[in-house]
CSV table of C-alpha atoms and ligand atoms in Angstrom, one decimal:
chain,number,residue,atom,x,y,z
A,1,UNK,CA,51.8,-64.1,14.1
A,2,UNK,CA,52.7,-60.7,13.2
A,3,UNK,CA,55.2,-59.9,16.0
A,4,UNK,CA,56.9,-55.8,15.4
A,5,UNK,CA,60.7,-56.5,14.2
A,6,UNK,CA,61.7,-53.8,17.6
A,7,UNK,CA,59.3,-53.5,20.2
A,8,UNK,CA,60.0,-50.9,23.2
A,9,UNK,CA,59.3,-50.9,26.5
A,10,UNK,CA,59.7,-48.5,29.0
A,11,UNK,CA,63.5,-49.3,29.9
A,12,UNK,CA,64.7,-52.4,26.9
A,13,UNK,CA,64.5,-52.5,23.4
A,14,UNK,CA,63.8,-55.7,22.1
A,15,UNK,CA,65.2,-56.5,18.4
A,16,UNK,CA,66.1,-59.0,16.2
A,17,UNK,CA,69.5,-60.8,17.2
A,18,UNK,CA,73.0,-59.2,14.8
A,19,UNK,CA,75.9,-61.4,14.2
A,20,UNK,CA,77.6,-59.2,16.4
A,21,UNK,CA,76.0,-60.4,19.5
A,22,UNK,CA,78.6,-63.4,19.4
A,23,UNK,CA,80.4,-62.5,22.1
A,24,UNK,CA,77.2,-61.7,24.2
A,25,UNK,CA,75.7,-65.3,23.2
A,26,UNK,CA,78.6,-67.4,24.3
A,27,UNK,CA,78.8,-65.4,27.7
A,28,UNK,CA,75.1,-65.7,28.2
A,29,UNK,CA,75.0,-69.7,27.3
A,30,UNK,CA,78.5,-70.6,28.4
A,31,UNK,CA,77.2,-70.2,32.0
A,32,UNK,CA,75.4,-73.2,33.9
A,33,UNK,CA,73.2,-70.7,36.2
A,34,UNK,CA,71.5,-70.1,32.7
A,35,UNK,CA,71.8,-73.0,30.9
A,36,UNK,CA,70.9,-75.4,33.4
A,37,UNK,CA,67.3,-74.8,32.8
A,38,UNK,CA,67.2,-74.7,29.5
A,39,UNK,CA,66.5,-78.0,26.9
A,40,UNK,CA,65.4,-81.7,27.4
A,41,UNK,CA,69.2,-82.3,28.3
A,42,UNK,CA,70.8,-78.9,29.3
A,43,UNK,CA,74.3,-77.8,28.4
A,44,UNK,CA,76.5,-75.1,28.8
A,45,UNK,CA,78.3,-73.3,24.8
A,46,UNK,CA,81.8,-74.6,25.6
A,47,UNK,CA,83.1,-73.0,22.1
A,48,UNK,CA,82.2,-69.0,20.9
A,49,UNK,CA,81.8,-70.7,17.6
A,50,UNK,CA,79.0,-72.0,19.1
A,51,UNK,CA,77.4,-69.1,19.6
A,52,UNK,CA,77.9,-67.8,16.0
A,53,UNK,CA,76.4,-70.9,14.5
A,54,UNK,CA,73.6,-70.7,17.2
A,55,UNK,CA,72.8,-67.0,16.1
A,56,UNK,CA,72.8,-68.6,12.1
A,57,UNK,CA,70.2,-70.6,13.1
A,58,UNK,CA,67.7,-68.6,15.1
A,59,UNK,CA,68.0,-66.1,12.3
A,60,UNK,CA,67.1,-68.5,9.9
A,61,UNK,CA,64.4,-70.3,11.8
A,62,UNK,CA,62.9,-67.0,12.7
A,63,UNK,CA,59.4,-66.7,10.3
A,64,UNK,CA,55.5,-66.6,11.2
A,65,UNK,CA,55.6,-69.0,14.0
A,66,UNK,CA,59.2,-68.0,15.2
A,67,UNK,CA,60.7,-64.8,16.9
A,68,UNK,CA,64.2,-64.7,18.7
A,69,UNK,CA,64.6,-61.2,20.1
A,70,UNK,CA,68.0,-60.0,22.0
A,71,UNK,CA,66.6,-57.4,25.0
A,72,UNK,CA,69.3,-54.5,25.5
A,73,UNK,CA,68.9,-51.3,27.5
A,74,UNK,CA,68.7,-48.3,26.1
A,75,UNK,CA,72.3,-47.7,26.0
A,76,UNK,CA,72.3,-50.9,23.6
A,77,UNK,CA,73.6,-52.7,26.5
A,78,UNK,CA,72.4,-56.4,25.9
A,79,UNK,CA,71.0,-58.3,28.9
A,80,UNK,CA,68.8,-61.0,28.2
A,81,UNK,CA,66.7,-62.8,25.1
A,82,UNK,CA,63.3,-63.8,24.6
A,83,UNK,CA,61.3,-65.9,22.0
A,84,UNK,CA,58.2,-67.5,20.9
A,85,UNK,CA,58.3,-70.7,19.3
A,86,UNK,CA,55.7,-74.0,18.4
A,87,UNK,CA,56.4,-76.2,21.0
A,88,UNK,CA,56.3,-79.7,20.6
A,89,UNK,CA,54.0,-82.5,22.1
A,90,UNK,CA,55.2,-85.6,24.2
A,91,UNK,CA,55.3,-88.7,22.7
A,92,UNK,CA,57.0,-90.6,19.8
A,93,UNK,CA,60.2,-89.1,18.5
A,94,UNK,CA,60.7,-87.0,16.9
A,95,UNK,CA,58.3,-84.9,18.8
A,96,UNK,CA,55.5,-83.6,16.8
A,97,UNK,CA,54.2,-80.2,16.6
A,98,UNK,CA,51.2,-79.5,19.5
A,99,UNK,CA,49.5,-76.2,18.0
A,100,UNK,CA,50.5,-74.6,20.8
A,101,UNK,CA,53.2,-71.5,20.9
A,102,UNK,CA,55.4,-71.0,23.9
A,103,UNK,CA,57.4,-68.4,25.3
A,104,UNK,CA,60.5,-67.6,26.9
A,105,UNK,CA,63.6,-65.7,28.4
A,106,UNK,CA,67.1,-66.2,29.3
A,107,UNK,CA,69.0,-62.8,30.7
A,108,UNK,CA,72.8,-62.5,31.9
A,109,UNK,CA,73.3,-63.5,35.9
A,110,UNK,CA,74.7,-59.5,36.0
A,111,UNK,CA,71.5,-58.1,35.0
A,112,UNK,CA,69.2,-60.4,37.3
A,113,UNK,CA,67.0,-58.9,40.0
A,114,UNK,CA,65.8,-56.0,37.8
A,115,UNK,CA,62.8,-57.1,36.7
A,116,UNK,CA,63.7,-57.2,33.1
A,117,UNK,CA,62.9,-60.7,32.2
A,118,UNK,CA,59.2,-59.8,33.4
A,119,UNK,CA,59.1,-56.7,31.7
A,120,UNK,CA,60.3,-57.6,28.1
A,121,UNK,CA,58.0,-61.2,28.3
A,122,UNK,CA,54.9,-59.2,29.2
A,123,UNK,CA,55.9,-57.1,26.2
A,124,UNK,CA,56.3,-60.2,23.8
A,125,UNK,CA,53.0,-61.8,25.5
A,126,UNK,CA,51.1,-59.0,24.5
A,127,UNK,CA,51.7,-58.8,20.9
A,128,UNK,CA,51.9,-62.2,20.6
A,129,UNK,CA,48.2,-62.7,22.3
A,130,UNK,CA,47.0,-60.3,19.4
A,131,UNK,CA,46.9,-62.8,17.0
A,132,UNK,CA,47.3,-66.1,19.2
A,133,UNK,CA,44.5,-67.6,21.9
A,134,UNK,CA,46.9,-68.9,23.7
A,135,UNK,CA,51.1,-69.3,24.5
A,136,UNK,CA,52.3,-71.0,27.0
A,137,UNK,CA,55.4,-71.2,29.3
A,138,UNK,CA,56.9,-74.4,30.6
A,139,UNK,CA,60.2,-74.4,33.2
A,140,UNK,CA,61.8,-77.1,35.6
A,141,UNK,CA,60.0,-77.4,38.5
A,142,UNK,CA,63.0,-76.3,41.0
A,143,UNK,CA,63.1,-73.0,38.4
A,144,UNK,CA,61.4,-70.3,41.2
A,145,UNK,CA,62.9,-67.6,39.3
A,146,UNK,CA,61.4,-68.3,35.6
A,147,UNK,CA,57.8,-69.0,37.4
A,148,UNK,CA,57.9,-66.0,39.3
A,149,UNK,CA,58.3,-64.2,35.9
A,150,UNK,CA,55.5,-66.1,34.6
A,151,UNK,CA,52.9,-65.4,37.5
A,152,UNK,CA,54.4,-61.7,37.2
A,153,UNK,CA,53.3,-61.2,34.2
A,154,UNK,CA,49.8,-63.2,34.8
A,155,UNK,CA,50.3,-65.8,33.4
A,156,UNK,CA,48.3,-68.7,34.9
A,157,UNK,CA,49.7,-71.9,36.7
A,158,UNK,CA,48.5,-74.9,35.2
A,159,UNK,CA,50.6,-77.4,37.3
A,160,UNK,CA,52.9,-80.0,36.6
A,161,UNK,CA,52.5,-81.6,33.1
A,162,UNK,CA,54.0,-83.9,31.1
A,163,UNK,CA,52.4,-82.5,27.9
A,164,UNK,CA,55.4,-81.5,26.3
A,165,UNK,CA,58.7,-82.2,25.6
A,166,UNK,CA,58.7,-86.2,26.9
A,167,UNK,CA,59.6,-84.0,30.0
A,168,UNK,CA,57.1,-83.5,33.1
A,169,UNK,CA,57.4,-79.5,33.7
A,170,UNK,CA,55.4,-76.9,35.3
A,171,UNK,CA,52.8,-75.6,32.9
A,172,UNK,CA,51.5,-71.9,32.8
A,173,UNK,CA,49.5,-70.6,30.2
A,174,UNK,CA,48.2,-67.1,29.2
A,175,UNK,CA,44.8,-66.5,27.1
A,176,UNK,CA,43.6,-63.8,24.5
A,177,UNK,CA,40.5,-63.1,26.5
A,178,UNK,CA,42.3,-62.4,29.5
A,179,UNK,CA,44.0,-59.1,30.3
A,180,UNK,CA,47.5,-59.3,30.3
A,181,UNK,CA,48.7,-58.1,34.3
A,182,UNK,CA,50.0,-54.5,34.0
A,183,UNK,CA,53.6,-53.7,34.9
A,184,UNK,CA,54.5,-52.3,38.5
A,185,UNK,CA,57.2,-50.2,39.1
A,186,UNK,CA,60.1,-52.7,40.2
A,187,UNK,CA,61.5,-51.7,43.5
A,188,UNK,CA,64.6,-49.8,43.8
A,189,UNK,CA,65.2,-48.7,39.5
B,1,COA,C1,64.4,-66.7,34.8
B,1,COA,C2,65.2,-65.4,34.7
B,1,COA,C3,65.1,-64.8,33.4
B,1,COA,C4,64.7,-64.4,35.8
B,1,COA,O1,65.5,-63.3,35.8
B,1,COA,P1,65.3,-62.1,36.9
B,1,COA,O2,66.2,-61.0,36.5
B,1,COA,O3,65.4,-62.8,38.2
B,1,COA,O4,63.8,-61.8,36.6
B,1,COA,P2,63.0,-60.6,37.1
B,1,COA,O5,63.9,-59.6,37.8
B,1,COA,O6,62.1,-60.1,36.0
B,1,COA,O7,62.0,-61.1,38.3
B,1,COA,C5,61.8,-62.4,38.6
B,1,COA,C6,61.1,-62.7,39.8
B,1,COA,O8,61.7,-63.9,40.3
B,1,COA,C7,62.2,-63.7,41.6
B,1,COA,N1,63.4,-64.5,41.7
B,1,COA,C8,64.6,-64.3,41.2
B,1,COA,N2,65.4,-65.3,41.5
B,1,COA,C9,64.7,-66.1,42.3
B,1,COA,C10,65.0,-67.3,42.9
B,1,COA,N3,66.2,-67.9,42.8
B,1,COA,N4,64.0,-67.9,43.7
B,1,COA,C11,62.8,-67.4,43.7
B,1,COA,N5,62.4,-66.3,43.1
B,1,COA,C12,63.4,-65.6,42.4
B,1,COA,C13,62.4,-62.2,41.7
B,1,COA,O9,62.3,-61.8,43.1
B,1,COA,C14,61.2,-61.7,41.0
B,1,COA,O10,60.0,-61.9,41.7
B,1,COA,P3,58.9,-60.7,42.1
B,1,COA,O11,58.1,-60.6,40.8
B,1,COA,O12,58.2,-61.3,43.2
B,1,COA,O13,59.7,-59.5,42.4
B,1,COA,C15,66.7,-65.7,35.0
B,1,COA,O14,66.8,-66.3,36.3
B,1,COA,C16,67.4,-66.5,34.0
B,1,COA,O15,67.7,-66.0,32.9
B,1,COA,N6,67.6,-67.8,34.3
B,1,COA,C17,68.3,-68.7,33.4
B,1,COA,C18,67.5,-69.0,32.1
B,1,COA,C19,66.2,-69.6,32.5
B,1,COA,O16,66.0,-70.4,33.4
B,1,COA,N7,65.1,-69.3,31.7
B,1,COA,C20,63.8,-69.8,31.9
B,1,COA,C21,63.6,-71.1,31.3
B,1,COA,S1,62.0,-71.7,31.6
């Protein structure tokens, strides 16, 4: 998957995550309101070390099937993060590769409500339906918010699965050979 290293969008910038964004990392995952929908067993970052390791590791993993972007504004102000990563299937652990790529976003409580989440996904959907059929986005059911984004951005509602994960989630899933809903002006920015 040949995803551009920075990829721009009319208001963020998404690039690669710096060792700098520490401090932004722990803030973002120390909070429940983002971290309690996010994992098979979600946890809040308790320790900024935490953070720094976490950043080691997505820089690492990061290769064909793999992209961690931080979102900022174009003040460099960062708000959010999204990625694209193999998902895995339900069944025996450890949970096997299912072909399939997902997709998602977590952004700071103070920069909710602006429509960002929507508008740096559709820009990661897009390149990443280039070279893929097919991503997929999976959230709690009770998760109103992260659907909305999904159907926001077109992507379709599949229901409640248990595909992945060992977890039962709602499913949503966008195609190559479906056009990718364009953006509308968010209300009030
Ligand atoms: C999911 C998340 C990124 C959405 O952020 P956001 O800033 O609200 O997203 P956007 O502004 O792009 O818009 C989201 C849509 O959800 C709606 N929404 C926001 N909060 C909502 C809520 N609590 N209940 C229902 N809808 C909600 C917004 O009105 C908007 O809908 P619209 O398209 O009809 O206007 C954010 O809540 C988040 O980071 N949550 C924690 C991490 C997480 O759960 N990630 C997803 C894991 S699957």
């Amino acid at each position: 998957m040949r995803i551009p290293t920075t990829l721009t969008t009319d208001r963020l910038v998404l690039r690669p995550w710096h060792d700098d964004d520490a401090d932004f990392a722990f803030d973002l995952y120390s909070r429940w309101e983002v971290a309690r929908y996010l994992g098979r067993t979600p946890a809040v970052m308790t320790e900024p070390a935490e953070a720094e390791r976490r950043i080691a590791r997505l820089r690492a993993l990061e290769d064909d099937l793999r992209v961690f972007r931080v979102v900022e504004l174009a003040d460099g102000t960062p708000v959010g993060t999204v990625m694209l990563q193999p998902i895995p299937a339900s069944g025996p652990e450890p949970l096997r590769p299912s072909g399939d790529t997902e997709i998602g976003w977590h952004f700071h409580p103070d920069h909710w409500g602006h429509v960002y989440a929507a508008e740096a996904a559709r820009a990661l959907l897009t390149a990443a339906l280039a070279d893929l059929p097919r991503v997929v986005a999976v959230t709690y059911p009770e998760n109103a918010a992260s659907q909305r984004v999904c159907e926001r951005i077109g992507m379709r509602r599949l229901g409640p699965s248990d595909a992945y994960y060992n977890v039962r989630m709602e499913l949503f899933e966008a195609l190559a050979a479906e056009e990718i809903r364009p953006d509308t002006p968010p209300e009030g920015s």
